XYZ file of C-alpha atoms in Angstrom:
668
model
C -0.368 -0.019 0.065
C 1.198 3.624 -0.392
C 1.773 5.797 1.680
C -0.084 9.284 0.344
C 1.633 11.785 1.945
C 2.081 14.654 3.754
C 3.642 17.824 4.933
C 5.511 16.889 7.787
C 4.435 12.939 7.761
C 6.682 9.953 8.378
C 6.330 5.946 6.395
C 9.088 2.708 7.446
C 11.112 2.144 4.801
C 11.483 -1.922 5.017
C 13.898 -2.248 1.304
C 17.854 -0.342 2.055
C 17.517 -0.275 -2.022
C 15.060 2.459 -3.967
C 14.776 4.320 -6.374
C 13.534 8.597 -5.607
C 11.704 10.298 -8.382
C 10.565 13.517 -9.240
C 8.696 15.449 -11.801
C 8.457 17.998 -11.686
C 7.084 20.020 -15.453
C 10.598 21.744 -16.259
C 13.227 21.387 -16.177
C 14.871 21.945 -11.847
C 18.882 20.394 -10.418
C 17.636 17.366 -8.312
C 21.037 16.541 -5.576
C 21.394 14.510 -2.364
C 23.255 15.830 0.857
C 24.507 13.582 3.604
C 23.523 14.338 7.048
C 25.674 13.011 10.561
C 23.490 12.418 13.508
C 23.106 16.067 14.097
C 21.680 16.631 10.440
C 24.367 18.501 9.220
C 26.413 18.426 6.509
C 29.790 17.923 6.770
C 31.021 18.837 4.021
C 31.083 19.020 0.088
C 31.929 15.596 -0.713
C 29.072 14.419 1.507
C 26.615 16.672 -1.860
C 25.647 14.462 -4.545
C 24.798 16.706 -7.940
C 25.648 16.967 -11.393
C 28.849 18.277 -10.573
C 29.513 14.843 -8.634
C 26.575 12.870 -9.471
C 28.112 8.996 -7.142
C 28.549 8.904 -3.714
C 28.870 5.480 -2.134
C 25.364 4.072 -1.364
C 23.924 7.220 -3.379
C 23.291 8.004 -7.751
C 22.072 11.648 -9.273
C 20.995 12.580 -12.355
C 23.346 14.499 -13.839
C 21.288 17.887 -15.526
C 18.146 19.552 -14.568
C 15.402 17.532 -16.518
C 11.800 17.891 -15.812
C 11.403 13.984 -15.085
C 14.821 12.400 -12.181
C 15.375 9.341 -11.092
C 17.527 9.467 -7.655
C 19.075 5.476 -7.095
C 19.613 5.108 -3.049
C 20.784 1.584 -1.381
C 21.089 2.715 2.492
C 22.801 -0.332 3.675
C 25.586 1.433 1.108
C 26.197 4.461 2.909
C 28.405 4.809 6.041
C 27.838 4.697 8.909
C 28.032 7.974 10.074
C 25.626 9.031 7.322
C 22.041 9.561 9.581
C 20.169 11.169 7.124
C 19.884 11.636 3.429
C 18.171 14.864 1.906
C 16.956 15.043 -1.711
C 16.856 18.874 -2.945
C 15.963 20.484 -5.820
C 16.713 23.684 -6.982
C 15.585 26.137 -10.310
C 18.726 26.596 -12.496
C 19.537 30.468 -12.658
C 20.393 31.673 -16.367
C 18.663 29.553 -18.689
C 14.887 32.107 -19.041
C 14.079 29.827 -16.566
C 11.244 29.593 -14.218
C 12.619 31.356 -12.026
C 10.656 30.324 -8.364
C 8.229 27.420 -8.097
C 5.014 29.372 -7.668
C 5.172 29.918 -11.295
C 5.562 25.846 -11.771
C 3.431 22.876 -11.479
C 3.151 21.031 -7.891
C 6.609 19.115 -7.482
C 5.428 15.185 -6.561
C 8.648 12.949 -5.750
C 7.619 9.461 -4.865
C 9.862 7.109 -3.109
C 9.358 3.373 -4.925
C 11.608 -0.406 -4.660
C 13.195 -1.408 -7.434
C 10.983 -2.822 -9.599
C 8.874 0.046 -9.578
C 6.579 -0.208 -6.632
C 5.218 2.934 -5.016
C 6.334 2.915 -1.205
C 5.669 7.114 -0.047
C 4.302 9.890 -1.925
C 4.821 13.466 -1.607
C 2.673 15.970 -3.489
C 5.404 19.249 -2.515
C 2.177 22.442 -1.916
C 2.486 25.822 -0.857
C 5.676 26.948 -2.583
C 5.714 31.018 -3.737
C 8.468 32.658 -4.495
C 11.304 29.508 -3.472
C 13.709 28.971 -5.714
C 15.147 25.699 -3.738
C 13.607 23.111 -1.863
C 13.768 20.368 0.505
C 11.030 17.935 -1.160
C 12.044 14.564 1.373
C 13.918 12.807 3.533
C 15.359 9.731 4.436
C 16.571 9.427 8.107
C 17.234 6.078 10.251
C 15.942 6.381 13.854
C 16.600 3.654 16.616
C 18.776 1.318 13.396
C 15.096 1.420 11.104
C 15.272 3.867 8.086
C 12.316 6.347 7.258
C 10.564 8.766 4.842
C 9.218 11.698 5.774
C 7.779 14.207 3.495
C 9.633 17.956 4.353
C 9.232 20.400 1.400
C 10.555 23.394 3.479
C 11.838 26.265 0.651
C 14.077 29.211 0.369
C 13.964 32.209 -1.394
C 17.303 32.553 -2.042
C 17.938 29.311 -3.734
C 19.924 26.112 -3.300
C 23.042 28.545 -2.300
C 20.683 29.386 0.772
C 19.413 26.028 1.219
C 23.188 24.262 1.718
C 24.351 26.905 4.168
C 20.737 26.206 5.975
C 22.594 22.119 6.622
C 25.485 24.307 7.555
C 27.600 24.179 4.919
C 30.392 26.029 5.077
C 31.294 26.054 1.292
C 27.289 26.142 0.023
C 27.592 29.890 -2.105
C 30.823 28.612 -3.844
C 29.588 24.609 -4.820
C 25.598 25.597 -5.676
C 26.647 27.743 -8.169
C 29.774 25.562 -9.721
C 26.785 22.812 -9.831
C 24.536 25.827 -11.274
C 27.121 26.288 -14.072
C 27.963 22.824 -14.192
C 24.190 22.426 -15.693
C 23.878 25.634 -17.845
C 27.043 24.816 -19.601
C 25.613 21.191 -20.568
C 28.325 19.745 -18.608
C 26.028 16.521 -17.789
C 24.494 14.086 -19.348
C 20.501 13.450 -20.363
C 19.641 10.625 -18.227
C 16.490 7.980 -18.938
C 12.632 9.087 -18.228
C 11.861 6.746 -15.645
C 9.278 4.445 -17.346
C 5.309 4.607 -17.198
C 4.921 2.329 -14.033
C 2.058 -0.252 -14.167
C -1.223 1.223 -12.530
C -1.664 4.867 -14.957
C -2.351 7.743 -13.705
C -4.729 8.622 -10.800
C -5.492 11.134 -8.242
C -7.763 10.373 -4.887
C -10.492 11.568 -4.021
C -10.981 12.098 -0.284
C -14.371 11.577 1.018
C -15.129 14.089 3.595
C -17.774 17.408 3.616
C -17.412 20.801 5.445
C -20.102 20.527 8.851
C -19.628 24.255 10.782
C -17.094 24.849 12.765
C -19.217 25.291 16.168
C -19.241 23.091 19.010
C -23.423 23.279 18.655
C -23.104 22.692 14.293
C -20.423 20.120 13.671
C -20.542 15.956 14.455
C -17.214 15.983 12.725
C -15.523 18.642 13.766
C -13.330 21.391 11.016
C -11.012 20.259 9.161
C -9.634 20.607 6.363
C -11.183 22.075 3.201
C -15.000 23.087 3.788
C -17.417 21.075 1.041
C -20.069 19.519 0.967
C -21.839 17.243 4.466
C -19.982 13.749 5.905
C -19.239 12.429 8.303
C -15.243 13.046 8.477
C -14.955 16.610 10.195
C -13.900 18.998 7.448
C -11.894 17.768 4.879
C -12.097 17.702 1.117
C -14.975 17.092 -1.066
C -15.084 14.166 -2.873
C -15.705 14.765 -6.408
C -14.269 18.719 -6.110
C -11.038 20.487 -6.780
C -9.809 20.532 -3.783
C -9.637 16.646 -3.118
C -5.383 16.030 -2.847
C -3.416 14.355 -5.647
C -1.636 11.007 -6.034
C -0.506 10.745 -9.656
C 2.131 8.863 -10.748
C 2.667 6.784 -14.442
C 2.847 9.485 -17.000
C 6.160 11.307 -17.909
C 6.755 12.898 -20.708
C 8.303 9.774 -22.431
C 4.472 8.350 -22.556
C 3.283 9.290 -25.786
C -0.748 9.239 -23.661
C 0.975 12.261 -21.264
C -0.698 15.545 -20.249
C 1.459 17.531 -20.329
C 1.240 21.531 -18.561
C 1.017 24.273 -21.574
C 4.385 26.507 -20.199
C 2.918 30.213 -19.335
C 2.835 32.859 -22.205
C 3.893 36.456 -21.411
C 1.165 37.877 -20.218
C -0.869 35.002 -19.806
C -2.148 32.829 -16.681
C 0.209 30.061 -15.601
C -1.187 25.885 -15.681
C -1.015 25.186 -12.138
C -1.885 21.537 -13.271
C 0.466 18.828 -12.071
C 2.240 16.968 -15.606
C 1.842 13.853 -14.172
C -1.967 14.156 -12.849
C -5.682 13.471 -14.658
C -8.967 14.129 -13.593
C -9.981 10.507 -14.017
C -11.768 9.012 -10.638
C -10.327 6.628 -8.895
C -10.841 3.156 -10.341
C -13.902 1.089 -9.378
C -13.872 -1.515 -6.598
C -13.780 -5.011 -8.584
C -17.264 -6.841 -7.811
C -17.577 -8.867 -4.734
C -20.435 -10.389 -5.256
C -22.434 -11.880 -7.420
C -24.631 -9.321 -9.494
C -29.096 -9.227 -8.250
C -31.949 -10.872 -10.255
C -34.038 -8.715 -12.299
C -36.613 -5.893 -9.967
C -34.138 -6.418 -7.347
C -32.291 -4.035 -5.539
C -28.435 -4.157 -5.846
C -26.821 -6.406 -3.246
C -24.527 -5.047 -0.821
C -21.357 -5.429 -0.469
C -18.267 -4.433 1.424
C -16.036 -1.652 -0.290
C -18.054 -0.522 -3.021
C -16.400 2.335 -2.898
C -14.396 4.587 -5.695
C -10.278 4.492 -4.087
C -7.174 2.699 -3.891
C -7.341 0.553 -1.349
C -9.853 -1.538 0.987
C -9.423 0.959 3.744
C -10.373 4.296 1.186
C -12.494 2.653 -0.098
C -14.250 2.098 2.909
C -13.792 5.233 4.129
C -15.571 6.181 1.005
C -18.044 4.303 1.343
C -19.092 5.055 5.556
C -19.599 8.052 3.471
C -21.131 7.657 1.395
C -23.759 5.821 2.899
C -23.987 9.010 5.405
C -24.987 11.374 2.860
C -27.577 8.963 1.700
C -29.310 8.859 5.355
C -29.028 12.828 5.243
C -30.682 12.327 1.988
C -32.792 9.856 2.880
C -34.592 11.798 5.914
C -34.374 15.380 4.579
C -36.490 14.015 1.394
C -38.869 12.319 4.301
C -38.740 15.169 6.342
C -39.582 17.798 3.456
C -42.613 15.923 2.002
C -44.023 15.939 6.040
C -43.502 19.365 6.277
C -45.289 19.810 1.868
C -48.020 17.624 3.222
C -48.863 19.718 5.921
C -48.650 22.744 4.816
C -51.117 21.537 1.891
C -53.548 20.315 4.824
C -52.794 23.879 6.849
C -54.174 24.798 3.057
C -56.637 22.825 2.874
C -58.116 23.724 5.905
C -57.635 27.256 5.784
C -59.815 27.423 1.552
C -62.713 25.392 3.573
C -62.570 27.588 6.858
C -62.285 31.240 4.521
C -65.856 30.839 3.189
C -69.312 30.771 5.925
C -71.141 28.663 3.474
C -68.413 25.351 3.807
C -67.463 25.785 7.568
C -70.748 24.611 9.240
C -72.432 21.680 7.315
C -71.826 17.892 5.216
C -69.771 20.062 2.271
C -67.550 21.187 5.293
C -67.114 17.981 6.819
C -66.250 16.711 4.010
C -63.794 19.037 2.600
C -62.222 18.482 5.736
C -62.129 15.127 6.106
C -60.724 14.978 2.101
C -57.751 16.611 3.086
C -56.593 14.726 6.420
C -56.763 11.978 4.202
C -55.208 13.148 1.375
C -52.704 14.318 4.151
C -52.884 11.061 4.440
C -51.344 9.192 1.166
C -48.345 11.608 0.812
C -47.233 11.100 4.086
C -47.422 7.163 3.682
C -45.392 7.925 0.972
C -43.252 10.029 1.911
C -42.585 7.643 4.454
C -42.810 3.950 2.314
C -39.522 6.072 0.349
C -38.367 6.823 3.770
C -38.021 3.028 4.768
C -37.318 1.345 1.452
C -34.119 3.457 1.348
C -33.307 2.661 5.001
C -34.046 -1.423 4.368
C -31.027 -1.020 1.933
C -28.927 0.821 4.014
C -28.898 -1.283 6.707
C -27.970 -4.180 4.914
C -25.217 -2.219 3.581
C -24.245 -1.624 6.896
C -24.603 -5.322 7.796
C -21.979 -6.073 5.828
C -19.490 -3.012 5.977
C -19.756 -3.170 9.692
C -17.999 -6.513 10.045
C -15.037 -5.782 7.206
C -13.790 -2.437 8.582
C -9.923 -2.485 10.131
C -10.155 -1.853 14.129
C -9.862 1.443 12.971
C -13.122 1.805 11.834
C -14.479 -0.470 13.086
C -16.552 -0.780 17.156
C -14.137 -2.844 19.847
C -17.042 -5.683 19.329
C -15.905 -6.029 16.224
C -13.682 -9.676 15.862
C -11.154 -7.534 13.630
C -9.889 -6.657 17.455
C -8.492 -10.702 18.587
C -6.628 -10.649 15.352
C -5.395 -6.789 16.257
C -1.914 -6.527 16.036
C -0.153 -2.567 15.930
C 0.147 -0.691 12.926
C 2.693 -0.028 11.658
C 1.432 3.776 9.563
C -1.315 5.492 10.933
C -4.806 5.335 9.041
C -6.513 7.499 7.537
C -9.136 8.484 10.560
C -10.569 6.324 13.508
C -13.753 5.811 14.483
C -15.392 8.175 17.990
C -18.426 6.099 17.969
C -22.304 6.530 16.169
C -24.866 9.050 14.854
C -28.227 8.183 13.608
C -31.821 10.058 13.050
C -34.868 9.374 15.036
C -36.091 8.185 11.720
C -33.495 5.433 11.032
C -33.267 4.444 14.407
C -31.560 1.366 15.309
C -28.981 2.260 11.694
C -25.648 3.278 13.175
C -23.892 5.319 10.979
C -20.311 4.989 11.818
C -18.523 8.885 13.230
C -14.675 8.867 11.573
C -12.811 11.770 11.945
C -9.735 12.120 9.779
C -5.733 11.638 10.778
C -4.203 13.276 12.517
C -6.248 15.441 14.376
C -7.319 18.745 13.965
C -8.544 19.806 16.927
C -10.096 19.029 20.351
C -11.373 16.856 21.944
C -14.012 17.512 24.718
C -16.489 14.716 26.857
C -19.025 16.465 28.630
C -19.372 15.178 31.807
C -21.779 17.793 32.007
C -26.612 17.349 32.475
C -27.026 20.358 30.121
C -29.184 19.096 27.205
C -29.729 15.411 28.087
C -32.778 14.665 28.163
C -32.321 10.947 28.655
C -33.719 11.573 32.822
C -32.215 8.439 34.327
C -28.791 10.269 34.249
C -29.330 12.862 37.313
C -25.949 11.975 39.241
C -23.389 13.982 38.419
C -20.927 11.497 39.884
C -22.635 8.421 37.347
C -22.345 10.931 34.122
C -18.659 12.070 35.111
C -17.826 8.328 36.017
C -19.006 6.644 32.553
C -16.947 10.814 31.173
C -14.034 9.823 32.247
C -14.542 5.531 30.736
C -15.498 6.935 26.822
C -12.230 9.060 27.478
C -10.186 5.836 28.338
C -11.808 4.727 25.225
C -11.138 6.787 22.850
C -7.318 7.386 24.300
C -6.837 2.948 23.625
C -7.801 3.140 20.347
C -6.193 6.418 19.262
C -2.799 5.106 21.163
C -3.816 1.163 18.617
C -4.668 2.487 15.630
C -0.846 4.594 15.172
C 2.782 3.147 15.378
C 3.878 2.127 18.787
C 6.728 5.247 18.326
C 4.860 7.383 16.941
C 1.551 8.486 19.859
C 2.494 9.960 23.225
C 0.082 10.058 25.659
C 0.345 12.567 28.950
C -2.647 13.044 31.281
C -3.389 15.150 34.634
C -5.897 13.919 36.577
C -5.469 16.682 39.484
C -7.474 14.860 42.373
C -6.828 10.955 41.518
C -10.617 11.586 41.043
C -10.416 9.689 37.258
C -7.655 7.268 39.212
C -10.573 3.667 39.137
C -11.237 4.539 34.858
C -7.527 5.116 33.881
C -6.750 1.971 35.460
C -6.679 0.143 32.218
C -4.103 3.103 30.713
C -1.602 3.077 33.909
C -1.098 -0.821 34.788
C -0.711 -1.400 31.170
C 2.535 0.537 31.260
C 1.026 2.857 27.911
C 1.500 5.868 29.410
C 4.558 8.196 29.605
C 4.419 9.301 32.721
C 1.495 7.864 35.612
C -0.764 10.422 35.424
C 0.063 13.721 36.780
C -1.976 15.169 39.853
C -2.047 18.534 41.956
C -1.423 21.986 40.772
C 2.711 20.619 40.580
C 1.656 17.789 38.577
C -1.000 19.608 36.369
C 1.714 23.227 35.292
C 4.578 20.617 35.517
C 3.252 18.567 32.608
C 1.487 21.719 30.669
C 4.686 23.788 31.022
C 6.221 20.637 28.996
C 4.098 20.248 26.016
C 3.802 24.331 25.542
C 8.127 23.940 25.712
C 7.060 21.984 23.030
C 5.150 23.602 20.319
C 7.182 27.036 21.666
C 10.135 24.877 19.670
C 9.269 22.838 16.924
C 7.424 26.614 15.828
C 10.318 28.044 16.348
C 11.688 25.246 14.962
C 9.305 25.403 11.634
C 8.759 29.315 10.761
C 12.941 29.708 10.516
C 13.750 26.652 8.281
C 15.545 24.888 11.288
C 13.371 21.379 11.585
C 15.884 19.269 11.460
C 17.721 21.345 14.680
C 15.537 19.986 17.022
C 17.472 18.280 19.908
C 19.170 14.827 20.725
C 16.002 12.884 21.502
C 12.986 14.667 20.709
C 10.007 12.857 20.792
C 8.861 13.571 17.578
C 6.000 11.113 17.886
C 2.009 12.959 18.275
C 1.312 13.991 21.535
C -2.114 13.452 23.535
C -2.714 15.321 27.010
C -6.027 13.826 28.864
C -6.896 16.209 31.158
C -10.190 15.071 33.634
C -11.567 16.863 35.917
C -11.576 21.194 34.739
C -10.861 23.613 36.351
C -9.448 21.417 39.832
C -6.142 22.370 40.583
C -5.829 24.704 37.568
C -4.583 28.246 37.983
C -4.953 31.096 35.842
C -1.286 30.616 33.807
C -1.877 27.360 33.670
C -5.615 27.899 32.286
C -3.368 30.765 29.807
C -1.297 27.028 28.564
C -4.392 25.075 28.223
C -5.889 27.743 25.835
C -2.798 27.765 23.502
C -2.150 24.481 23.556
C -5.823 24.111 22.559
C -5.439 26.565 19.585
C -2.048 26.234 18.086
C -0.942 22.469 19.895
C -3.565 20.423 16.951
C -0.603 22.283 14.439
C 2.756 20.996 15.660
C 1.156 17.280 16.283
C -0.091 18.341 20.170
C -3.297 17.509 21.108
C -6.179 18.206 23.296
C -8.458 15.247 25.377
C -10.801 17.226 28.762
C -13.378 15.640 30.913
C -15.156 18.278 32.237
C -18.495 19.675 32.932
C -18.275 23.631 31.380
C -20.652 24.171 34.430
C -17.258 23.968 36.073
C -15.714 27.009 34.775
C -18.642 29.352 34.962
C -16.354 31.489 36.997
C -13.936 32.105 33.749
C -17.440 34.050 32.591
C -16.661 34.258 28.186
C -12.835 34.024 28.971
C -12.636 30.413 28.088
C -16.336 30.265 25.198
C -12.695 30.129 22.601
C -11.530 27.602 25.103
C -15.298 25.029 23.898
C -15.601 26.218 20.200
C -12.221 25.544 19.362
C -12.549 21.575 20.517
C -15.122 18.949 19.701
C -17.796 17.790 21.433
C -18.441 14.478 23.099
C -21.206 13.064 25.329
C -20.842 9.837 27.056
C -23.932 8.447 26.459
C -26.397 8.909 23.382
C -27.799 13.143 23.045
C -28.621 14.678 19.488
C -26.510 17.584 19.634
C -24.552 17.125 16.677
C -26.147 19.532 13.795
C -25.254 19.116 10.782
C -25.974 22.572 8.583
C -26.160 20.576 5.109
C -29.913 19.181 5.267
C -30.766 21.265 9.963
C -30.469 17.738 10.420
C -29.338 17.310 14.363
C -27.826 13.904 14.750
C -27.366 11.483 17.651
C -24.119 10.537 18.614
C -23.525 7.345 21.376
C -19.749 7.499 21.900
C -17.513 4.286 21.375
C -17.695 2.137 24.088
C -15.888 -1.237 25.412
C -19.091 -4.295 25.267
C -19.387 -4.339 29.417
C -16.599 -7.618 30.893
C -15.132 -7.971 28.015
C -11.746 -7.769 28.077
C -10.810 -6.639 24.661
C -9.003 -2.853 25.722
C -6.451 -4.529 28.560
C -5.491 -7.494 25.529
C -5.349 -3.967 23.176
C -3.616 -2.231 25.843
C -1.226 -5.133 26.613
C 0.085 -5.669 22.444
C 0.548 -1.573 22.684
C 2.724 -1.459 25.853
C 4.657 -4.591 24.522
C 5.149 -2.943 20.996
C 6.291 0.275 22.816
C 8.335 -0.883 25.345
C 10.783 -1.858 21.721
C 10.959 1.083 21.207
């Protein structure tokens, strides 16, 4: 399965002999640098470029070209090498473009020797930069990984090499450019076409409102149509990220961008990307008989993997249920309005108010109303039967990240090697659709924190009058969410911190504490709160400064690059004004640098802060420990009922999964 990386994301490498293929649409120079343990390039002899194209374990192209193929043998590089960076730069003095903002977005693919893609990355967001670190291969604890970097430099290759610690950067950059301009290097053959041809990926997602009471799924990415995955990309829209592969300039059928003319528009299309949809799923069920509805199958959606097809299929089920219910409610409203109008007409005529004529008119209006409502209900029931049949085959086929805790897939659980597309946080349903449930999937990495509401506000079930019971259920829900997040991430890519100032959640936190999956025991007291918040706040500041200064590779040795989750119980107990300010800062700035927040709190407990905390609550996705219809869908106006995904009573699946996670983490 190909990993389509975004900026900052990494992926483990299972092979050591690799090819790195670059497609940029316009001629670019490809350079590779070797870095030591601190990420610095000690000297020019650690740089492979068109003038010196080969180093031990590394070979680059010999001239500027629109397409490159770099060969890497990680076993052959020196033991002192801990990082291999792939750099792209625009040549100067040849009359070509002077910045990446005026050319198509470069595309980089890491492949095996057989051409099978391991990871891909489309470098977006460049403007005035004329040189960029595309990606890097780095050694960590004896294993190699690839990271998508995308760090651009407006000062060109010289500034980039200077930033990597090379003292002769300007002289070397000038020499590389001169060699290219003078044509001292030979041409390099274009990469061969891959078997699956051009492709572009559709991301199934939707945009639901950012307000806490108006969105079941948060606000991740570009807004589009309604869907169950947070506000990510529109599944059919132009904002869906592409994952091109295959066609190159050597292909006669490849679509090439038209060079911009003077004063004319710039073609921003990728040279190897077409607008074709992903291939349809292969048939897995016999065709239905004439007159019968199509038999549902798991993975009946577009996508490049079963995980993506199931993700898109669940989104389609959510959208179908939203549309069918909206049509039913609209038909009922129309029937009510029509009956009221007909009754008004009858009552407006004094001659028909009394007697048999008026009674007959009223009965006819009511009969027509019943007929219209019954027709609408019949259509809705037909759709619900079809959706229910689809849910019956999809639910057992879901991977662990998408599955309920009672799904048998958890009994075969193994710690994953890469992060999934999304994670399940619960189920959604509407009053008309009971007992049909749609999985609530949220894209990863999380772009909003989570708030498990332990208060009674908004709850309609009178059986939960005991506030202590609600707090216990909220903490159990938070533990289940935390365990799932730990389980779906690779062992070394997710770290959990817990703050429990009064120790009130000790019983519910026991599975996490006893399994040893936490970074440290839960922090207690005001001092513990201050220490944890101080460390995470400092981490956010440090990473932000490194990224903004183009020094992401200069983080301190031993710096934990994993995603961080802070679980806060019983807020605001144990929090002073400084701690509250730090918590707000983490909620706002943390997700952008991999620090996420999960709060278990009753908003009424923090009333003394007044409107100061309103931005905090709005920044978090509100979930409840019991079923509640608080997730509004502005697309069709539904209020979806959310139910948390909890471990079945008496089940040991949570402890078994956490034990495997702890064992895998111990290896790191």
